[in-house]
GROMACS .gro file of C-alpha atoms in nm:
model
  159
    1UNK     CA    1 -12.443   1.135 -21.592
    2UNK     CA    2 -12.469   1.241 -21.200
    3UNK     CA    3 -12.231   0.884 -21.143
    4UNK     CA    4 -12.012   1.010 -21.461
    5UNK     CA    5 -11.942   1.363 -21.376
    6UNK     CA    6 -11.922   1.260 -20.951
    7UNK     CA    7 -12.277   1.477 -20.816
    8UNK     CA    8 -12.565   1.464 -20.676
    9UNK     CA    9 -12.838   1.536 -20.973
   10UNK     CA   10 -12.957   1.823 -20.845
   11UNK     CA   11 -12.542   2.003 -20.921
   12UNK     CA   12 -12.494   1.849 -21.256
   13UNK     CA   13 -12.563   2.143 -21.405
   14UNK     CA   14 -12.256   2.307 -21.286
   15UNK     CA   15 -12.080   2.053 -21.255
   16UNK     CA   16 -12.114   2.035 -21.608
   17UNK     CA   17 -11.984   2.390 -21.677
   18UNK     CA   18 -11.723   2.360 -21.393
   19UNK     CA   19 -11.576   2.078 -21.581
   20UNK     CA   20 -11.646   2.301 -21.935
   21UNK     CA   21 -11.411   2.605 -21.748
   22UNK     CA   22 -11.179   2.406 -21.642
   23UNK     CA   23 -11.105   2.216 -21.986
   24UNK     CA   24 -11.065   2.610 -22.201
   25UNK     CA   25 -10.822   2.651 -21.929
   26UNK     CA   26 -10.626   2.374 -21.949
   27UNK     CA   27 -10.684   2.406 -22.347
   28UNK     CA   28 -10.504   2.812 -22.286
   29UNK     CA   29 -10.277   2.623 -22.123
   30UNK     CA   30 -10.216   2.383 -22.377
   31UNK     CA   31 -10.160   2.644 -22.595
   32UNK     CA   32  -9.942   2.826 -22.432
   33UNK     CA   33  -9.713   2.579 -22.268
   34UNK     CA   34  -9.763   2.478 -22.695
   35UNK     CA   35  -9.536   2.812 -22.751
   36UNK     CA   36  -9.233   2.816 -22.496
   37UNK     CA   37  -9.178   2.501 -22.644
   38UNK     CA   38  -9.137   2.632 -22.980
   39UNK     CA   39  -8.915   2.978 -22.839
   40UNK     CA   40  -8.687   2.716 -22.661
   41UNK     CA   41  -8.863   2.683 -22.252
   42UNK     CA   42  -8.908   2.320 -22.187
   43UNK     CA   43  -8.376   2.325 -22.250
   44UNK     CA   44  -8.486   2.283 -22.668
   45UNK     CA   45  -8.487   2.517 -22.892
   46UNK     CA   46  -8.593   2.505 -23.258
   47UNK     CA   47  -8.476   2.825 -23.401
   48UNK     CA   48  -8.147   2.695 -23.336
   49UNK     CA   49  -8.228   2.417 -23.566
   50UNK     CA   50  -8.230   2.682 -23.793
   51UNK     CA   51  -8.050   2.644 -24.232
   52UNK     CA   52  -7.895   2.911 -24.429
   53UNK     CA   53  -8.045   2.839 -24.758
   54UNK     CA   54  -7.955   3.031 -25.098
   55UNK     CA   55  -7.911   3.343 -24.858
   56UNK     CA   56  -8.227   3.311 -24.631
   57UNK     CA   57  -8.275   3.168 -24.258
   58UNK     CA   58  -8.525   2.858 -24.216
   59UNK     CA   59  -8.668   2.664 -24.013
   60UNK     CA   60  -8.862   2.326 -24.071
   61UNK     CA   61  -8.917   2.107 -23.804
   62UNK     CA   62  -9.210   1.836 -23.757
   63UNK     CA   63  -9.421   1.841 -23.407
   64UNK     CA   64  -9.668   1.543 -23.421
   65UNK     CA   65 -10.028   1.530 -23.174
   66UNK     CA   66 -10.005   1.906 -23.216
   67UNK     CA   67 -10.347   2.070 -23.279
   68UNK     CA   68 -10.363   2.310 -23.581
   69UNK     CA   69 -10.354   2.625 -23.322
   70UNK     CA   70 -10.067   2.492 -23.128
   71UNK     CA   71  -9.890   2.444 -23.446
   72UNK     CA   72  -9.980   2.864 -23.513
   73UNK     CA   73  -9.827   2.905 -23.181
   74UNK     CA   74  -9.494   2.788 -23.258
   75UNK     CA   75  -9.458   2.883 -23.624
   76UNK     CA   76  -9.566   3.304 -23.474
   77UNK     CA   77  -9.286   3.211 -23.215
   78UNK     CA   78  -9.028   3.043 -23.410
   79UNK     CA   79  -9.062   3.324 -23.661
   80UNK     CA   80  -9.050   3.670 -23.467
   81UNK     CA   81  -8.744   3.479 -23.258
   82UNK     CA   82  -8.548   3.424 -23.562
   83UNK     CA   83  -8.665   3.773 -23.753
   84UNK     CA   84  -8.563   3.737 -24.112
   85UNK     CA   85  -8.674   3.356 -24.253
   86UNK     CA   86  -8.857   3.102 -24.407
   87UNK     CA   87  -9.030   2.849 -24.119
   88UNK     CA   88  -9.244   2.563 -24.238
   89UNK     CA   89  -9.399   2.349 -23.950
   90UNK     CA   90  -9.600   1.975 -23.974
   91UNK     CA   91  -9.752   1.763 -23.768
   92UNK     CA   92  -9.986   1.475 -23.831
   93UNK     CA   93 -10.274   1.443 -23.576
   94UNK     CA   94 -10.611   1.233 -23.593
   95UNK     CA   95 -10.457   1.054 -23.884
   96UNK     CA   96 -10.428   1.333 -24.092
   97UNK     CA   97 -10.092   1.518 -24.245
   98UNK     CA   98 -10.077   1.888 -24.218
   99UNK     CA   99  -9.893   2.194 -24.250
  100UNK     CA  100  -9.777   2.590 -24.195
  101UNK     CA  101  -9.590   2.838 -24.370
  102UNK     CA  102  -9.433   3.173 -24.254
  103UNK     CA  103  -9.255   3.372 -24.451
  104UNK     CA  104  -9.123   3.758 -24.285
  105UNK     CA  105  -9.231   3.981 -24.413
  106UNK     CA  106  -8.904   4.102 -24.598
  107UNK     CA  107  -8.825   3.778 -24.793
  108UNK     CA  108  -9.184   3.753 -24.917
  109UNK     CA  109  -9.063   3.857 -25.202
  110UNK     CA  110  -8.853   3.570 -25.332
  111UNK     CA  111  -9.068   3.340 -25.063
  112UNK     CA  112  -9.464   3.292 -25.115
  113UNK     CA  113  -9.591   3.118 -24.856
  114UNK     CA  114  -9.846   3.010 -25.009
  115UNK     CA  115  -9.720   2.834 -25.332
  116UNK     CA  116  -9.495   2.679 -25.112
  117UNK     CA  117  -9.732   2.532 -24.883
  118UNK     CA  118  -9.956   2.398 -25.247
  119UNK     CA  119  -9.660   2.298 -25.339
  120UNK     CA  120  -9.572   2.067 -25.027
  121UNK     CA  121  -9.914   1.996 -24.992
  122UNK     CA  122  -9.949   1.878 -25.356
  123UNK     CA  123  -9.664   1.591 -25.195
  124UNK     CA  124  -9.949   1.462 -24.876
  125UNK     CA  125 -10.162   1.412 -25.117
  126UNK     CA  126 -10.382   1.768 -24.998
  127UNK     CA  127 -10.384   2.085 -25.123
  128UNK     CA  128 -10.324   2.503 -24.914
  129UNK     CA  129 -10.272   2.806 -25.037
  130UNK     CA  130 -10.294   3.098 -24.867
  131UNK     CA  131 -10.057   3.482 -24.798
  132UNK     CA  132  -9.765   3.513 -24.883
  133UNK     CA  133  -9.659   3.561 -24.540
  134UNK     CA  134  -9.864   3.257 -24.421
  135UNK     CA  135 -10.035   2.906 -24.547
  136UNK     CA  136 -10.179   2.664 -24.383
  137UNK     CA  137 -10.227   2.255 -24.646
  138UNK     CA  138 -10.263   1.879 -24.580
  139UNK     CA  139 -10.396   1.546 -24.661
  140UNK     CA  140 -10.442   1.233 -24.589
  141UNK     CA  141 -10.148   1.100 -24.764
  142UNK     CA  142  -9.890   1.191 -24.370
  143UNK     CA  143  -9.634   0.799 -24.493
  144UNK     CA  144  -9.499   1.133 -24.766
  145UNK     CA  145  -9.456   1.510 -24.472
  146UNK     CA  146  -9.172   1.365 -24.354
  147UNK     CA  147  -9.073   1.344 -24.760
  148UNK     CA  148  -9.274   1.696 -24.746
  149UNK     CA  149  -9.017   1.898 -24.513
  150UNK     CA  150  -8.744   1.765 -24.723
  151UNK     CA  151  -8.820   1.927 -25.061
  152UNK     CA  152  -8.788   2.246 -24.900
  153UNK     CA  153  -8.427   2.376 -24.876
  154UNK     CA  154  -8.437   2.257 -25.269
  155UNK     CA  155  -8.731   2.428 -25.379
  156UNK     CA  156  -8.555   2.725 -25.183
  157UNK     CA  157  -8.262   2.696 -25.305
  158UNK     CA  158  -8.412   2.746 -25.692
  159UNK     CA  159  -8.569   3.126 -25.554
   0.00000   0.00000   0.00000
């Protein structure tokens, strides 16, 4: 173990603690950078891809290999930037499809995030649910994720 951590036996505990602290710092930095990416900080501005459907601003975007915390951070950032909008994020991590839906408070009467994510999660062989303004779901059928995301404008246009 000492060789793997490149330290002496006497310093193993201190080295392990130091590495654990560094991992936590890097995880926080990754979340911060993912949030900046979602906010357009890397030159790409996902918010610019929003479209209007049935009088509602809609953004549907897929981000693979982003953990649920990162997706939530992106969701919050994009929903804040867009204002009155519906934001649907999907992704694949660890061979599972993940879906997040965020709806601004002023639109929850027309679009319930929990209902929408439940509908989408069925297309990836899973379940989902949540509050009127925020919901998450997922499933094991990652092949169905693109179809699920493509379904969102149709679902919203019926509202």
